Amino acid sequence: MKGSRFLTTAPIDELYNWFADETAATSPTWERLCRWIADTPELHPRLDALPGQTRQPNRLLAAIRFLDGPTEPGSPFLTWLDQRWTDVEHVILTRTTQTNEPGRCAVIAPVLASLPQPVALLELGSSAGLCLLPDHYAYRYDDQPTPATDTDAGSGPSIAADSGPAKVTRPTAAALGAPEFPCHVTGLAPGDPADLRVAARLGLDLNPLDPTDPGTRRWLRALIWPGEEDREERLAQALELASASPPPLRQADLTADPAATITAALSDLRALTPDATPVITHSAFLAYLSRDDRQAVVDATQASGARWISFEGPGVVPGIDATPPDPIPANATFAVSLDGDPLGWAQAHGRSVHWRSRTA
């Protein structure tokens, strides 16, 4: 994922060709429309006039879906956009790209499960809080060697002799019928999500979203790309789950005083569950901040005394080497890290993960 400077300053043709590349693997509809927008200069002045990060292609595309607009290139699209530009612009300017993809929990949950249990979660950039519920989802892993518990202190997990077919893993808190997220796995996962226990959770966001609000639910579903209907269905299930018992969310500007904000939130979690392991998590969040603000958030996180799980694009997190140490599968474009140490590379929405090889 590109950083905030590219999103706010890149020429429109470059911006939309980049997003066409991003969507090509799973959404031919958006790839086709983005290529056409990049090659249609009469659209560029209008799109270029959008302020700051509202220039993101995903904002325009989601607004089109939100308003039930056409998704194919050509003159009908131009006519519709001319007629509905006031409505499209209003949606773009009043809503933000808060995809809140719960499928990322398929990658984050094994890392959480590797820590001393239970854990207390603090999520930065929590949107509607769907990624605060990793213990309430089920995960379908294929080609995963199962970690075998070793009773010798300090020894690492060993690989089971037979990985077998796809395996559904369900944390204790996940009810039957919980949303089930598939993930193709290579390498040895750091932990088993079946062991995950979350004692407390809290999300921080500049604009926290209410999962019970119909407009919010419609917008989050509009952010899903055409061709990824399975993601949209699981998102709808996760929203139902979050609506029944909304995770606690707090409005916070992490660019103002991240150290004070994070310290206060962790203090509240520690007061609730003093024996739990505090963990700060974030996924596809830091890229929307300036480089200086990213550094300030990272510094505050590292000074907090909490464990730290990041799931971000290459080069986004200061101090984390974006160069993969071993071969990674295609489309694995996000690094998952623990305390600044890259553990693996994953598809941006959690559909696959390649865990790094590591010694005991």
Coordinates of C-alpha atoms in Angstrom, one line a residue:
M1 CA 0.0 0.0 0.0
K2 CA 1.2 3.5 -0.9
G3 CA 1.8 6.1 1.8
S4 CA -0.1 9.3 2.3
R5 CA 2.2 11.5 0.2
F6 CA 1.6 9.4 -2.9
L7 CA -2.1 9.3 -2.3
T8 CA -2.3 13.1 -2.0
T9 CA 0.1 14.2 -4.7
A10 CA 0.4 11.6 -7.5
P11 CA -1.0 12.5 -10.9
I12 CA -4.5 11.0 -11.5
D13 CA -3.3 8.7 -14.3
E14 CA -0.5 7.3 -12.1
L15 CA -2.8 7.0 -9.1
Y16 CA -5.5 5.0 -10.9
N17 CA -3.0 2.8 -12.8
W18 CA -1.5 2.0 -9.4
F19 CA -4.9 1.0 -8.0
A20 CA -5.6 -1.0 -11.1
D21 CA -2.5 -3.0 -10.4
E22 CA -3.7 -3.4 -6.7
T23 CA -7.1 -4.7 -7.7
A24 CA -6.1 -6.8 -10.7
A25 CA -5.7 -10.1 -8.9
T26 CA -9.2 -10.2 -7.4
S27 CA -11.4 -7.5 -9.0
P28 CA -11.2 -7.3 -12.8
T29 CA -14.1 -4.8 -12.7
W30 CA -12.1 -2.2 -10.7
E31 CA -9.0 -2.9 -12.7
R32 CA -10.8 -2.3 -15.9
L33 CA -12.5 0.9 -14.7
C34 CA -9.3 2.3 -13.1
R35 CA -7.3 1.8 -16.3
W36 CA -10.0 3.6 -18.3
I37 CA -10.1 6.5 -15.8
A38 CA -6.3 6.8 -16.0
D39 CA -6.7 7.0 -19.8
T40 CA -9.6 9.5 -19.8
P41 CA -8.1 13.0 -19.3
E42 CA -11.5 14.8 -19.1
L43 CA -12.1 13.1 -15.7
H44 CA -8.8 14.1 -14.2
P45 CA -9.4 17.8 -13.3
R46 CA -12.5 16.9 -11.2
L47 CA -10.7 14.1 -9.4
D48 CA -7.5 16.1 -8.9
A49 CA -9.4 18.9 -7.2
L50 CA -10.5 16.6 -4.4
P51 CA -8.6 17.5 -1.2
G52 CA -5.8 15.5 0.4
Q53 CA -6.5 11.8 0.9
T54 CA -10.0 12.0 -0.6
R55 CA -8.1 11.6 -3.9
Q56 CA -7.8 7.9 -3.1
P57 CA -9.3 5.8 -5.9
N58 CA -11.0 3.6 -3.3
R59 CA -13.0 6.6 -2.1
L60 CA -14.5 7.2 -5.6
L61 CA -15.0 3.5 -6.3
A62 CA -16.8 2.9 -3.0
A63 CA -18.9 6.0 -3.5
I64 CA -20.0 4.6 -6.9
R65 CA -21.1 1.3 -5.2
F66 CA -22.7 3.2 -2.3
L67 CA -24.8 5.2 -4.7
D68 CA -25.6 2.1 -7.0
G69 CA -23.7 3.7 -9.9
P70 CA -22.3 2.0 -13.0
T71 CA -19.1 0.1 -12.7
E72 CA -18.2 -0.3 -16.4
P73 CA -16.2 2.3 -18.3
G74 CA -17.7 4.2 -21.2
S75 CA -20.1 7.1 -22.0
P76 CA -22.9 5.9 -19.6
F77 CA -20.4 6.1 -16.7
L78 CA -19.4 9.7 -17.8
T79 CA -23.1 10.7 -18.0
W80 CA -23.9 9.2 -14.6
L81 CA -20.9 10.8 -13.0
D82 CA -21.8 14.2 -14.5
Q83 CA -25.4 13.9 -13.2
R84 CA -24.5 12.6 -9.8
W85 CA -21.2 14.4 -9.1
T86 CA -22.6 16.4 -6.2
D87 CA -23.8 13.2 -4.5
V88 CA -20.5 11.4 -5.3
E89 CA -18.4 14.3 -4.0
H90 CA -20.5 14.4 -0.8
V91 CA -19.9 10.7 -0.1
I92 CA -16.2 11.1 -0.8
L93 CA -15.8 14.1 1.5
T94 CA -17.9 12.8 4.4
R95 CA -16.7 9.1 4.6
T96 CA -13.3 7.7 4.9
T97 CA -11.5 4.5 3.8
Q98 CA -12.0 2.4 6.9
T99 CA -12.2 -1.0 5.2
N100 CA -12.0 -2.8 8.6
E101 CA -11.2 -6.2 7.0
P102 CA -11.8 -8.9 9.6
G103 CA -10.2 -11.5 7.4
R104 CA -6.8 -10.1 8.6
C105 CA -7.5 -11.7 11.9
A106 CA -6.6 -15.1 10.2
V107 CA -3.0 -13.8 10.2
I108 CA -3.1 -11.8 13.4
A109 CA -4.7 -14.4 15.6
P110 CA -1.8 -16.9 15.5
V111 CA 0.5 -14.2 16.6
L112 CA -1.8 -13.2 19.4
A113 CA -2.1 -16.9 20.4
S114 CA 1.7 -17.2 20.7
L115 CA 1.7 -14.7 23.6
P116 CA 1.0 -15.4 27.3
Q117 CA -2.7 -15.7 27.7
P118 CA -5.1 -14.0 28.2
V119 CA -4.4 -10.9 26.2
A120 CA -5.8 -7.3 26.4
L121 CA -6.1 -5.8 23.0
L122 CA -5.7 -2.1 22.1
E123 CA -6.3 -1.6 18.3
L124 CA -5.1 1.6 16.6
G125 CA -7.3 2.7 13.7
S126 CA -10.2 0.4 14.8
S127 CA -12.9 1.6 12.4
A128 CA -16.0 -0.4 13.6
G129 CA -13.9 -2.7 15.7
L130 CA -14.3 -5.8 13.6
C131 CA -10.6 -6.7 14.1
L132 CA -11.0 -6.4 17.8
L133 CA -12.9 -9.7 17.8
P134 CA -10.3 -12.3 16.7
D135 CA -11.4 -14.7 19.4
H136 CA -15.0 -14.7 18.0
Y137 CA -14.1 -15.9 14.5
A138 CA -13.3 -19.3 13.1
Y139 CA -10.4 -19.8 10.7
R140 CA -10.0 -22.3 7.9
Y141 CA -6.3 -23.0 7.3
D142 CA -5.0 -25.2 4.5
D143 CA -1.4 -26.6 4.2
Q144 CA -0.6 -25.6 7.7
P145 CA 1.8 -27.7 9.7
T146 CA 0.4 -27.8 13.3
P147 CA 2.6 -26.4 16.0
A148 CA 3.4 -29.2 18.5
T149 CA 3.7 -28.0 22.1
D150 CA 7.1 -28.7 23.7
T151 CA 7.2 -29.0 27.5
D152 CA 10.9 -27.9 27.6
A153 CA 11.1 -24.2 28.5
G154 CA 12.6 -22.1 25.8
S155 CA 12.3 -24.6 23.0
G156 CA 10.5 -23.7 19.9
P157 CA 7.4 -25.4 18.3
S158 CA 8.1 -28.4 16.1
I159 CA 6.3 -29.3 12.9
A160 CA 3.8 -32.1 13.0
A161 CA 4.5 -35.0 10.6
D162 CA 1.4 -34.6 8.6
S163 CA -0.3 -31.2 7.9
G164 CA -3.4 -32.9 6.5
P165 CA -6.4 -31.2 4.7
A166 CA -7.8 -27.8 5.5
K167 CA -8.3 -27.3 9.2
V168 CA -10.9 -25.2 10.9
T169 CA -9.6 -23.6 14.1
R170 CA -12.1 -22.1 16.5
P171 CA -11.1 -20.1 19.6
T172 CA -13.1 -21.0 22.7
A173 CA -15.2 -17.8 22.5
A174 CA -16.2 -18.4 18.9
A175 CA -19.7 -19.8 18.7
L176 CA -20.8 -22.4 16.2
G177 CA -21.8 -20.5 13.0
A178 CA -19.2 -17.8 13.6
P179 CA -17.8 -16.1 10.5
E180 CA -15.1 -18.4 9.1
F181 CA -12.1 -16.9 7.4
P182 CA -10.0 -19.0 4.9
C183 CA -6.3 -18.6 4.8
H184 CA -3.7 -20.5 2.7
V185 CA -0.6 -21.0 4.9
T186 CA 3.0 -21.9 4.1
G187 CA 5.5 -22.2 6.9
L188 CA 5.0 -22.7 10.6
A189 CA 2.5 -20.5 12.4
P190 CA 3.7 -18.9 15.6
G191 CA 0.7 -20.1 17.6
D192 CA -2.7 -21.8 17.4
P193 CA -5.8 -19.5 17.4
A194 CA -7.6 -22.2 19.4
D195 CA -5.5 -21.1 22.4
L196 CA -6.4 -17.4 22.0
R197 CA -8.3 -15.8 25.0
V198 CA -9.1 -12.1 25.0
A199 CA -9.8 -10.7 28.5
A200 CA -10.4 -7.1 27.4
R201 CA -10.4 -5.0 24.2
L202 CA -10.5 -1.3 23.2
G203 CA -10.3 0.4 19.8
L204 CA -9.0 4.0 19.1
D205 CA -10.0 5.8 15.9
L206 CA -10.3 9.4 14.7
N207 CA -13.8 8.5 13.5
P208 CA -15.0 5.3 15.2
L209 CA -17.8 3.7 13.4
D210 CA -21.0 2.2 14.8
P211 CA -21.5 -1.3 13.5
T212 CA -25.3 -1.1 14.2
D213 CA -25.7 2.0 11.9
P214 CA -27.3 1.1 8.5
G215 CA -25.3 3.8 6.7
T216 CA -22.0 2.6 8.2
R217 CA -22.8 -1.0 7.3
R218 CA -23.7 0.0 3.7
W219 CA -20.4 2.0 3.4
L220 CA -18.2 -0.7 4.7
R221 CA -19.8 -3.2 2.3
A222 CA -19.3 -0.6 -0.6
L223 CA -15.6 -0.6 0.1
I224 CA -15.4 -4.3 -0.8
W225 CA -14.3 -4.7 -4.4
P226 CA -16.6 -6.3 -7.1
G227 CA -15.5 -9.9 -7.6
E228 CA -14.9 -10.4 -3.9
E229 CA -18.4 -11.3 -2.9
D230 CA -17.1 -13.9 -0.4
R231 CA -15.3 -11.1 1.5
E232 CA -18.5 -9.0 1.5
E233 CA -20.5 -11.9 2.8
R234 CA -18.1 -12.5 5.7
L235 CA -17.9 -8.8 6.4
A236 CA -21.7 -8.8 6.7
Q237 CA -21.5 -11.7 9.2
A238 CA -18.8 -9.9 11.2
L239 CA -20.9 -6.8 11.3
E240 CA -23.9 -8.8 12.6
L241 CA -21.6 -10.2 15.3
A242 CA -20.3 -6.8 16.3
S243 CA -23.8 -5.3 16.3
A244 CA -25.0 -7.8 18.8
S245 CA -22.2 -6.9 21.2
P246 CA -20.3 -3.8 20.0
P247 CA -16.6 -3.8 21.0
P248 CA -15.7 -0.7 23.0
L249 CA -14.4 2.1 20.8
R250 CA -13.0 5.5 21.7
Q251 CA -12.5 8.6 19.6
A252 CA -8.9 9.6 19.5
D253 CA -6.5 11.6 17.3
L254 CA -3.3 9.6 17.3
T255 CA -1.5 12.4 15.5
A256 CA -1.9 14.8 18.4
D257 CA -0.2 13.2 21.3
P258 CA 0.1 9.5 20.6
A259 CA 2.2 8.8 23.8
A260 CA -0.5 10.2 26.1
T261 CA -3.3 8.6 24.2
I262 CA -1.8 5.2 24.1
T263 CA -0.7 5.3 27.7
A264 CA -4.2 6.3 28.9
A265 CA -5.9 3.6 26.9
L266 CA -3.4 0.9 28.1
S267 CA -3.9 2.1 31.7
D268 CA -7.7 1.5 31.4
L269 CA -7.1 -2.0 30.0
R270 CA -4.6 -2.8 32.7
A271 CA -7.1 -1.7 35.3
L272 CA -9.7 -4.0 33.9
T273 CA -7.4 -7.0 33.5
P274 CA -4.2 -6.5 35.4
D275 CA -3.0 -10.1 34.7
A276 CA -3.6 -10.0 31.0
T277 CA -0.8 -9.4 28.4
P278 CA -1.4 -6.0 26.9
V279 CA -1.0 -6.0 23.1
I280 CA -1.2 -3.1 20.6
T281 CA -2.4 -4.0 17.1
H282 CA -3.0 -2.2 13.9
S283 CA -3.6 -3.3 10.3
A284 CA -3.5 -1.1 7.2
F285 CA -3.5 2.0 9.4
L286 CA -0.1 3.6 9.5
A287 CA 0.0 4.2 5.7
Y288 CA -2.7 6.9 6.1
L289 CA -0.4 9.0 8.4
S290 CA 2.5 11.2 7.4
R291 CA 6.0 9.8 7.9
D292 CA 6.6 11.9 11.0
D293 CA 3.3 10.9 12.5
R294 CA 4.0 7.2 11.8
Q295 CA 7.3 7.5 13.6
A296 CA 5.6 9.2 16.6
V297 CA 3.0 6.4 16.9
V298 CA 5.7 3.7 16.6
D299 CA 7.9 5.5 19.3
A300 CA 4.9 5.7 21.6
T301 CA 4.0 2.1 21.0
Q302 CA 7.5 0.8 21.7
A303 CA 7.7 2.9 24.9
S304 CA 4.4 1.7 26.2
G305 CA 5.5 -1.7 27.6
A306 CA 2.9 -3.5 25.6
R307 CA 3.5 -6.2 23.0
W308 CA 3.1 -4.9 19.4
I309 CA 1.6 -6.6 16.4
S310 CA 1.6 -4.7 13.1
F311 CA 0.1 -5.7 9.8
E312 CA 1.1 -3.2 7.2
G313 CA 2.5 -2.8 3.7
P314 CA 6.3 -2.8 2.9
G315 CA 8.1 0.3 4.0
V316 CA 5.2 1.7 6.0
V317 CA 6.4 0.9 9.5
P318 CA 9.6 2.8 10.5
G319 CA 12.3 0.4 11.7
I320 CA 10.9 -2.7 10.1
D321 CA 12.9 -4.1 7.2
A322 CA 10.7 -4.4 4.2
T323 CA 13.0 -6.8 2.4
P324 CA 11.7 -10.4 2.6
P325 CA 14.4 -12.8 3.9
D326 CA 13.1 -15.8 2.0
P327 CA 10.9 -16.4 -1.0
I328 CA 7.2 -15.4 -0.6
P329 CA 4.1 -16.4 -2.5
A330 CA 2.5 -14.1 -5.1
N331 CA 0.2 -11.4 -3.7
A332 CA 1.8 -11.5 -0.2
T333 CA 2.3 -7.8 0.1
F334 CA 1.8 -7.1 3.8
A335 CA 4.3 -7.8 6.6
V336 CA 3.1 -9.2 9.9
S337 CA 5.4 -8.3 12.7
L338 CA 5.8 -8.8 16.4
D339 CA 7.6 -6.2 18.5
G340 CA 9.2 -4.9 15.2
D341 CA 10.4 -8.3 14.1
P342 CA 8.8 -9.5 10.8
L343 CA 7.3 -12.9 11.3
G344 CA 5.8 -13.4 7.8
W345 CA 4.3 -11.9 4.7
A346 CA 0.6 -12.1 3.9
Q347 CA -2.0 -11.1 1.3
A348 CA -3.5 -7.7 2.3
H349 CA -6.9 -9.1 3.3
G350 CA -5.6 -12.2 5.1
R351 CA -6.3 -14.7 2.4
S352 CA -2.8 -16.2 2.6
V353 CA 0.3 -16.0 4.7
H354 CA 3.9 -17.2 4.4
W355 CA 5.5 -17.6 7.9
R356 CA 9.2 -17.0 8.0
S357 CA 11.4 -20.0 8.8
R358 CA 12.9 -19.7 12.2
T359 CA 15.2 -21.6 14.5
A360 CA 14.2 -23.1 17.8

